Coordinates of C-alpha atoms in Angstrom, one line a residue:
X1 CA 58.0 -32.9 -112.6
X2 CA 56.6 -32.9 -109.3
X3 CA 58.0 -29.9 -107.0
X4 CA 60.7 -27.3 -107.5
X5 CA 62.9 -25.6 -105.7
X6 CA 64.8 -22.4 -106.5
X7 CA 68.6 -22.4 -106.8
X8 CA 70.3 -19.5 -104.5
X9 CA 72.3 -17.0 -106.0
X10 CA 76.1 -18.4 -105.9
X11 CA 75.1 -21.7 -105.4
X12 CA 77.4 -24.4 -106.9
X13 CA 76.2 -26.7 -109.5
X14 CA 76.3 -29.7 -108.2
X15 CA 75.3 -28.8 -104.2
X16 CA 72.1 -27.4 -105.9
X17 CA 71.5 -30.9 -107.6
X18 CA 72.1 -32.6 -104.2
X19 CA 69.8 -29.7 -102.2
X20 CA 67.2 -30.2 -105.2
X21 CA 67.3 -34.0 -105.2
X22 CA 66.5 -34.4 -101.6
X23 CA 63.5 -31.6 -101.5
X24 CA 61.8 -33.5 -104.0
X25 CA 61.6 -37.0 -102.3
X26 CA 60.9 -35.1 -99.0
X27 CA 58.0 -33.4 -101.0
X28 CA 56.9 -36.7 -102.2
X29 CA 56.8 -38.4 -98.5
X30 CA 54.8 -35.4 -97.4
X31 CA 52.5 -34.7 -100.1
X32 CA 51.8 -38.4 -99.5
X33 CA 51.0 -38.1 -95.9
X34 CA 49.0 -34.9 -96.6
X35 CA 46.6 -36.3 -98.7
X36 CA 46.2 -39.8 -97.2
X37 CA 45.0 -37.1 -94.5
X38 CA 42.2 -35.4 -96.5
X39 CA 40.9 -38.5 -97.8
X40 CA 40.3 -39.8 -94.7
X41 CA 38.6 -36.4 -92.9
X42 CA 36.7 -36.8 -96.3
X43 CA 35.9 -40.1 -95.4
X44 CA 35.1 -39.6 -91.7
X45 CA 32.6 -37.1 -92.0
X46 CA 30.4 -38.8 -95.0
X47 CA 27.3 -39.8 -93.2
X48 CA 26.9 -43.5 -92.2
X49 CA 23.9 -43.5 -94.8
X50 CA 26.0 -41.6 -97.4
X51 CA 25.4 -38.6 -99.8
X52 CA 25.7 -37.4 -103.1
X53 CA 29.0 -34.9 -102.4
X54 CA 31.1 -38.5 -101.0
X55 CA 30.0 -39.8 -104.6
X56 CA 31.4 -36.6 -106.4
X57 CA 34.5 -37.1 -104.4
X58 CA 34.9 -40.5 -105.4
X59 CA 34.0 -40.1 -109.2
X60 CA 37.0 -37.7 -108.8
X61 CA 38.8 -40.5 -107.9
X62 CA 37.9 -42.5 -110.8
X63 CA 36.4 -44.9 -108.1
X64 CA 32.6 -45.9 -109.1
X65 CA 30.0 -44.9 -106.1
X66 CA 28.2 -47.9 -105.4
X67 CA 24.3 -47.9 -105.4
X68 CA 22.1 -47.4 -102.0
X69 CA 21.2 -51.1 -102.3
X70 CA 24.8 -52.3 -102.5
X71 CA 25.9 -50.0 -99.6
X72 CA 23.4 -51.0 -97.2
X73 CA 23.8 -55.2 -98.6
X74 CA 27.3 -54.4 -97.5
X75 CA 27.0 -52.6 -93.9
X76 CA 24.9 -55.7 -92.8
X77 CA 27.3 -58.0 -93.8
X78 CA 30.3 -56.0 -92.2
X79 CA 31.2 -55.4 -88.4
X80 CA 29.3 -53.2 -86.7
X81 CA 30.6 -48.9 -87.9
X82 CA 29.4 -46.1 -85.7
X83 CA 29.9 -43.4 -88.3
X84 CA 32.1 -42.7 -92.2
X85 CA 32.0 -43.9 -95.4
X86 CA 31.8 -47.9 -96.6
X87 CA 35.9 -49.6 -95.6
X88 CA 35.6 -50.7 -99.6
X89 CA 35.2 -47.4 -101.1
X90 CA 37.9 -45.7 -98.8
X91 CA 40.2 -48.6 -99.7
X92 CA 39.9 -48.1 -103.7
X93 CA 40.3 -44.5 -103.1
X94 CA 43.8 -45.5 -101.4
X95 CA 44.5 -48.1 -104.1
X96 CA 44.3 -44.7 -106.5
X97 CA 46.6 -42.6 -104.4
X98 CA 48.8 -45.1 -104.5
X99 CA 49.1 -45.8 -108.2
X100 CA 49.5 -42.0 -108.1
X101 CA 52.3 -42.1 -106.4
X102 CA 54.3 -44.9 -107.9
X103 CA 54.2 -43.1 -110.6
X104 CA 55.5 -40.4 -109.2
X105 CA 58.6 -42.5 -108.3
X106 CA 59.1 -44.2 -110.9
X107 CA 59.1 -40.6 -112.9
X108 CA 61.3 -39.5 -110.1
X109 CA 63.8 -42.6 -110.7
X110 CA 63.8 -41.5 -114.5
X111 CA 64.4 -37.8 -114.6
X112 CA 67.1 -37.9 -111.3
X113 CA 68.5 -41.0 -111.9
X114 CA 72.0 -40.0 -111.9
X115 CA 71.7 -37.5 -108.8
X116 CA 70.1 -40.5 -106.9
X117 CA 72.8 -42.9 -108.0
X118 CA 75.3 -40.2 -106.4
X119 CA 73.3 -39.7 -103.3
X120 CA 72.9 -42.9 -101.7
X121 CA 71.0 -41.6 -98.4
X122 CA 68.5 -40.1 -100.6
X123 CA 68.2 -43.6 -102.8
X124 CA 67.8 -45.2 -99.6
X125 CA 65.1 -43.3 -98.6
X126 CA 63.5 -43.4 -101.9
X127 CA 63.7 -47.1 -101.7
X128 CA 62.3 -47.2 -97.9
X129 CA 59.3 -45.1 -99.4
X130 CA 58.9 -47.5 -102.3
X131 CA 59.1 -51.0 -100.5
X132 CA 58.0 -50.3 -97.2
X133 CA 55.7 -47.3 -97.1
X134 CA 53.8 -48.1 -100.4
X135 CA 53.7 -51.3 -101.0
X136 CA 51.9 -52.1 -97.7
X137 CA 49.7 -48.8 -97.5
X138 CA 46.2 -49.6 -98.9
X139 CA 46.4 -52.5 -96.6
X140 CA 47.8 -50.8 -93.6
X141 CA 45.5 -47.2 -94.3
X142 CA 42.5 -49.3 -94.4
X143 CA 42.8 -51.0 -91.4
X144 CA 43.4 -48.1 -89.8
X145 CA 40.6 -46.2 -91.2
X146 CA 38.8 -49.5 -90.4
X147 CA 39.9 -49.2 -86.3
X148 CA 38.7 -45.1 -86.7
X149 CA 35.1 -46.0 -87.4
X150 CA 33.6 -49.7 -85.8
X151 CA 32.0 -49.6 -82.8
X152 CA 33.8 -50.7 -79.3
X153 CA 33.2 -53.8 -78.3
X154 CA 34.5 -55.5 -75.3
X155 CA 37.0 -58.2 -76.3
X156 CA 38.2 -59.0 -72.8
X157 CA 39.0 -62.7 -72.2
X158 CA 36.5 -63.3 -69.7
X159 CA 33.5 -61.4 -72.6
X160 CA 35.5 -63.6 -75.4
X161 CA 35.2 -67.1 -73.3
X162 CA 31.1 -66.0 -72.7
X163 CA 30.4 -65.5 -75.8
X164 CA 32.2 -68.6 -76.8
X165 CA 30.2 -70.4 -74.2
X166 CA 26.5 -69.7 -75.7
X167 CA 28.0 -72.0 -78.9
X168 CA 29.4 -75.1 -76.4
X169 CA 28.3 -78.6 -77.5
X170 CA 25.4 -76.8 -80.0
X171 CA 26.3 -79.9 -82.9
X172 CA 26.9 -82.6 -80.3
X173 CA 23.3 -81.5 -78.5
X174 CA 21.7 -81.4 -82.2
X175 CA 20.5 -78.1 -81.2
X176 CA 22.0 -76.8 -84.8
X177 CA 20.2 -77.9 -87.8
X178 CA 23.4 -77.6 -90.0
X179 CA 26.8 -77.1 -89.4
X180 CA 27.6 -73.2 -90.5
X181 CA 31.2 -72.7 -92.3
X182 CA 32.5 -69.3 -92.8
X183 CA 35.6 -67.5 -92.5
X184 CA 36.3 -63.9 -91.1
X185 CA 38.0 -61.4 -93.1
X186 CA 42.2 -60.9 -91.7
X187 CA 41.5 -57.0 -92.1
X188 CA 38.2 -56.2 -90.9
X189 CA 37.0 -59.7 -89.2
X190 CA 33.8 -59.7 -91.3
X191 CA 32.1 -63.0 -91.2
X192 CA 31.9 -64.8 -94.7
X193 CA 29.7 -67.7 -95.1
X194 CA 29.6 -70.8 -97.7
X195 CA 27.0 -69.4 -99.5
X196 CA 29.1 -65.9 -99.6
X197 CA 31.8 -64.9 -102.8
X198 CA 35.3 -65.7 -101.3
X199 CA 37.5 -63.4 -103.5
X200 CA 37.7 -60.3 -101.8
X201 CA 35.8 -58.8 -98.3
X202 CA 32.5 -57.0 -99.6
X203 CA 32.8 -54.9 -96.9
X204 CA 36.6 -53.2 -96.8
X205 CA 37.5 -55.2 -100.0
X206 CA 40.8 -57.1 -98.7
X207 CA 41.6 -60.2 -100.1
X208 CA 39.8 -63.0 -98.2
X209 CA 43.0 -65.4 -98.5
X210 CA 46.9 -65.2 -98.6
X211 CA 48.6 -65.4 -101.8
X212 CA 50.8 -68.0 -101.9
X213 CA 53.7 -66.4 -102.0
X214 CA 52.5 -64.7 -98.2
X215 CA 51.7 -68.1 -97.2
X216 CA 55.4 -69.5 -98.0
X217 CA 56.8 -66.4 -96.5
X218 CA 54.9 -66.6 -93.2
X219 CA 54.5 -70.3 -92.4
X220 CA 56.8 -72.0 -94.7
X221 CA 60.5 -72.5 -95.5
X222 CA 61.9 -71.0 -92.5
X223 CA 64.9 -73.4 -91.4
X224 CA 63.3 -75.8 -88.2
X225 CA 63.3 -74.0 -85.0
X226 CA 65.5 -75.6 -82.2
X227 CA 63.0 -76.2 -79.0
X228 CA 65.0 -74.0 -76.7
X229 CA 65.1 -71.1 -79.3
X230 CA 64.0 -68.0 -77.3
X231 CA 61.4 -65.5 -78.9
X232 CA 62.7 -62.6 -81.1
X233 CA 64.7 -59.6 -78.7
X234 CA 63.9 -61.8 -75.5
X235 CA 67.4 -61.2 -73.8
X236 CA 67.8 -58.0 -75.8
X237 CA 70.1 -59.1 -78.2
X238 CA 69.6 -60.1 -81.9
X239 CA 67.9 -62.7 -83.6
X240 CA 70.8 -64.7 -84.6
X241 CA 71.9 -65.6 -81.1
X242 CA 72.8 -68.6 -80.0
X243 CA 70.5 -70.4 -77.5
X244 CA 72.9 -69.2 -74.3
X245 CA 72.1 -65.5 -75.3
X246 CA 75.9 -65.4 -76.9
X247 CA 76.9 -64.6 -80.3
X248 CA 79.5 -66.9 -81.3
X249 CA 82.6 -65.4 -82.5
X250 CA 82.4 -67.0 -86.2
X251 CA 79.0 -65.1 -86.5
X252 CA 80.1 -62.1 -84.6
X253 CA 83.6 -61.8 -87.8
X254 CA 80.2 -62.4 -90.5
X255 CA 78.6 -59.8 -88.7
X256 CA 80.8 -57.1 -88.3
X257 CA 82.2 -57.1 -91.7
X258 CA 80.3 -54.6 -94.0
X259 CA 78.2 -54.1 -91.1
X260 CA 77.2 -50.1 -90.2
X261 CA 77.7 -49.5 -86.9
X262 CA 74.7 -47.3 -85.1
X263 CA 75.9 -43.8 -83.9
X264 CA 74.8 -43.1 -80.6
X265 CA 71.8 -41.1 -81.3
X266 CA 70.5 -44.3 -84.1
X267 CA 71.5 -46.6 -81.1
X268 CA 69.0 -44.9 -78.7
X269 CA 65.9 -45.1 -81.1
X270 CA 67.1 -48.8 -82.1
X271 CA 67.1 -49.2 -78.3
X272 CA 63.6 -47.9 -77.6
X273 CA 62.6 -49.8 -80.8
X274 CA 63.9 -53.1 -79.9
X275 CA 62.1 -52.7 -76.3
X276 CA 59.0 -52.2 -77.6
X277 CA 59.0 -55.3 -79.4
X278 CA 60.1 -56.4 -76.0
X279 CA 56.9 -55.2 -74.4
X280 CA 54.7 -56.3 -77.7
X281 CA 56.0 -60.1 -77.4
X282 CA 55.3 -60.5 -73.9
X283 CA 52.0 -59.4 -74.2
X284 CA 51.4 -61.9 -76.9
X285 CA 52.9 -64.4 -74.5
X286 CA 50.7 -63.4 -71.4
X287 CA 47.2 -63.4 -73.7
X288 CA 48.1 -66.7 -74.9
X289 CA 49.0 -68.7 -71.8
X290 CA 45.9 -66.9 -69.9
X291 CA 43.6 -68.2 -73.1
X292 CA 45.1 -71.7 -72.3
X293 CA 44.1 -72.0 -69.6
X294 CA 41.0 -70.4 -69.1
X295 CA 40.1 -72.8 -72.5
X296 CA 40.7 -76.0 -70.0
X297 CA 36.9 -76.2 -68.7
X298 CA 35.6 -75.1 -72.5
X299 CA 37.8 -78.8 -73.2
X300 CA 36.8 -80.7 -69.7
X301 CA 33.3 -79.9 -71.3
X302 CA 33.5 -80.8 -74.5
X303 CA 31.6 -83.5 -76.1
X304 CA 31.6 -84.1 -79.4
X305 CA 32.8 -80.7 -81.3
X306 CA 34.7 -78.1 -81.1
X307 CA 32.9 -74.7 -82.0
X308 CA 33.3 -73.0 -78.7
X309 CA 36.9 -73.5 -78.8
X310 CA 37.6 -72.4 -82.4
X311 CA 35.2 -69.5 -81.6
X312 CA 37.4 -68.5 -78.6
X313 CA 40.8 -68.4 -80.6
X314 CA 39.7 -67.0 -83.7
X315 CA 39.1 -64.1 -80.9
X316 CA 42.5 -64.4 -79.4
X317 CA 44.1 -64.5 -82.4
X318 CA 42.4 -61.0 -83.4
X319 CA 44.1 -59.8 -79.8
X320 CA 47.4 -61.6 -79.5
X321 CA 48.4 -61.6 -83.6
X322 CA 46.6 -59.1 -85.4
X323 CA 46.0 -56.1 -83.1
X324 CA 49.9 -56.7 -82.0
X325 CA 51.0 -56.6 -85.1
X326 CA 49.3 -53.3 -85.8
X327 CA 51.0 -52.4 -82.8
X328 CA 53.9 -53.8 -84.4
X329 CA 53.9 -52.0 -87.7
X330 CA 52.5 -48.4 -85.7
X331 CA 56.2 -48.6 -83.7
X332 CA 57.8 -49.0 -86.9
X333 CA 56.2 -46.1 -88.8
X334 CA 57.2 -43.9 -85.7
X335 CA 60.6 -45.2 -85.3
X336 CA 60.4 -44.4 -89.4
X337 CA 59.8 -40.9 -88.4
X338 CA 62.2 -40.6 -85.5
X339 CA 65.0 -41.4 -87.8
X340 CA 63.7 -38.8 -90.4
X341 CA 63.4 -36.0 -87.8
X342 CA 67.0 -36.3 -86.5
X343 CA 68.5 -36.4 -89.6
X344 CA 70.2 -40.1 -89.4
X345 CA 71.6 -41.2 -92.6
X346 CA 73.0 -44.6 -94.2
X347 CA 76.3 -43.9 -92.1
X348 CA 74.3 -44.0 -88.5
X349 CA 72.3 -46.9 -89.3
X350 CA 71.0 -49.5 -91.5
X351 CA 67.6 -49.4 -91.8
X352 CA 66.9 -52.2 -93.6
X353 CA 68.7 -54.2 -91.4
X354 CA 66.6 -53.0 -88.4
X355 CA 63.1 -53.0 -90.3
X356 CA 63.6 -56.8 -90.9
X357 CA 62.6 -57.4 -87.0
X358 CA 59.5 -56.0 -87.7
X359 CA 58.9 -59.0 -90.1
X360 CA 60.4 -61.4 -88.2
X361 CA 58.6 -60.1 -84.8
X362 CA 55.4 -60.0 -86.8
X363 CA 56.3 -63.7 -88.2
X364 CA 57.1 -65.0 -84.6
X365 CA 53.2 -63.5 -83.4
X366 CA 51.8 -65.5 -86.1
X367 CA 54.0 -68.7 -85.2
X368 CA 53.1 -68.3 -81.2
X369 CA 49.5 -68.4 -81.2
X370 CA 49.2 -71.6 -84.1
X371 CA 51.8 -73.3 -81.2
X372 CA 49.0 -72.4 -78.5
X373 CA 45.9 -72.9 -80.7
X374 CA 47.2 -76.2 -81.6
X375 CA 48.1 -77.3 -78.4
X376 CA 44.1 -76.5 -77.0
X377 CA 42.6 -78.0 -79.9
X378 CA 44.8 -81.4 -79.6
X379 CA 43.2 -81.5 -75.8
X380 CA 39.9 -80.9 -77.0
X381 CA 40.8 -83.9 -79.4
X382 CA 41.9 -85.9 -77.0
X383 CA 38.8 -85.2 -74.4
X384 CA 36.0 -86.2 -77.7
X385 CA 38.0 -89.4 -78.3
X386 CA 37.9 -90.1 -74.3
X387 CA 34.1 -89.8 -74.6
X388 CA 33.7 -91.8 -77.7
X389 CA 35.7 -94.7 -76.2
X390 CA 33.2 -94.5 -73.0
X391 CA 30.0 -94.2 -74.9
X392 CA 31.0 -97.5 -76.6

């Protein structure tokens, strides 16, 4: 179906079925890479004003080439790109590569279905490439084609809080003639007005709001978080632990049964895994309590709106959320890898088990900054109703 391999003289039967099995999901996880690859050198070195051989390329894709007029209405209304082809083209080039290739699993499920139901390390890793690999790649490939071509910009704290402060008081001063309402694009941070479509991002072509079934699974329907709970990994331990960094010995007897237990070379990358996530969540934690309180004179301030504010920490939620959890999901594709290189199978670890802190570390980003951002913007509340009560 999709690659082949040989069978050695003398070789038995069933081994070759187990050799042949595993060559072809490791071709598939390869080719995958490979290609990913070549469309993004492809897309790399299309000039920023674009040419007739990226159009040829896309056509090949079955993706239609937008027209001059609809690239350039696009570049102006996306962030600012030093060089390669329109994020929204790239992106439905990835959408094609992976329909291609979940078709190429689900063929693969079909015609090995049997060796794959004997093999449950190779299953496992088909099922890692299906759920976790593909399902979030035209996502996670476009941002980071996304990251590859925009122009730097500083996004210090101190640049963020000056660029918040040109906005300060603009409404309350009536130096605004009307309030402007937008939104920014979660992938790329485009800007989207009223007046703008608000399906998907006309510049990388993400969706411009959460499903609702992301919404649920992000903010909602989580069981109520004690005050004292400590952030994900904190004192190196799991997430289930009780607030005294101790896993009771109920939980512990759950735990243990059914549970694989990491050989030592899956214990070491766990180790270095878990301690990046370590390192990632601090961070968070330093951005946000410096944003704090370098916000309190944007709130002392304040008269009668908030702009600067919600300017400032739609920034810090770009640094302390978003470009962690890139950070976030980058650690897991290389701890991915790791595991892959040294062999490890369903007997050394779970990895399922493990990949669920990159959800939940991801999940607790998110949660951190809205604590934070609604802390600042209930001062800022507070400070406008000080002001109204002394004006009258």
């Amino acid at each position: 179906m999709f690659f082949s391999r040989k069978k050695k003289q003398g070789e038995h039967k069933t081994e070759k079925k187990e050799i042949d099995i595993n060559a072809l999901v490791n071709d598939v996880i390869n080719h995958l890479e490979l290609e990913k690859q070549g469309i993004i050198d492809k897309a790399l070195s299309v000039d920023i004003f674009f040419n007739s051989d990226w159009d040829t390329y896309l056509l090949s894709w079955n993706v239609t080439p937008r027209n001059i007029n609809e690239r350039e209405d696009d570049l102006k209304t996306g962030i600012p790109v030093s060089k390669g082809a329109l994020p929204v083209e790239v992106r439905e080039v990835f959408i094609r590569l992976k329909e291609k290739y979940d078709k190429i699993c689900k063929e693969l499920r079909g015609n090995y279905a049997k060796a794959l139901q004997e093999e449950d390390e190779i299953e496992e890793k088909l099922w890692e490439f299906e759920h976790r690999k593909l399902s979030d790649f035209v996502e996670t490939e476009t941002k980071k084609y996304i990251k590859k071509i925009k122009k730097p910009v500083d996004n210090s704290l101190d640049n963020l809080l000056q660029n918040a402060e040109q906005n300060k008081n603009k409404w309350s001063s009536n130096l605004q003639d009307a309030k402007s309402y937008m939104i920014r694009c979660k992938s790329c941070g485009a800007a989207r007005l009223l007046t703008d479509q608000y399906d998907n991002c006309k510049f990388c072509g993400s969706e411009l709001f959460e499903k609702i079934e992301q919404y649920k699974s992000m903010f909602g329907f989580f069981k109520k978080k004690d005050k004292t709970e400590k952030p994900p990994l904190s004192n190196g331990s799991s997430f289930n632990d009780d607030d005294d960094g101790d896993i009771n010995d109920e939980e512990q007897e759950k735990t243990q049964k059914g549970k694989v237990v990491p050989s030592a070379k899956a214990q070491e990358l766990i180790t270095k895994w878990e301690d990046l996530l370590k390192r990632i969540q601090q961070k968070a934690l330093d951005i946000l309590k410096e944003a704090e309180e370098k916000s309190q004179p944007l709130i002392n301030e304040t008269l009668y709106d908030t702009q600067a504010i919600h300017q400032l920490w739609s920034a810090i939620k770009k640094k302390a959320v978003d470009n962690l959890g890139e950070k976030v999901d980058e650690g897991w594709e290389k701890f991915s890898d790791l595991t892959s290189e040294a062999d490890l199978t369903t007997n050394d670890l779970d990895l399922g088990e493990v990949g669920m802190l990159r959800d939940e570390t991801n999940h607790w980003l998110a949660v951190e900054y809205e604590r934070y951002y609604v802390r600042v913007v209930a001062k800022a509340a507070k400070k406008i109703w000080e002001n109204a009560l002394q004006d009258n």
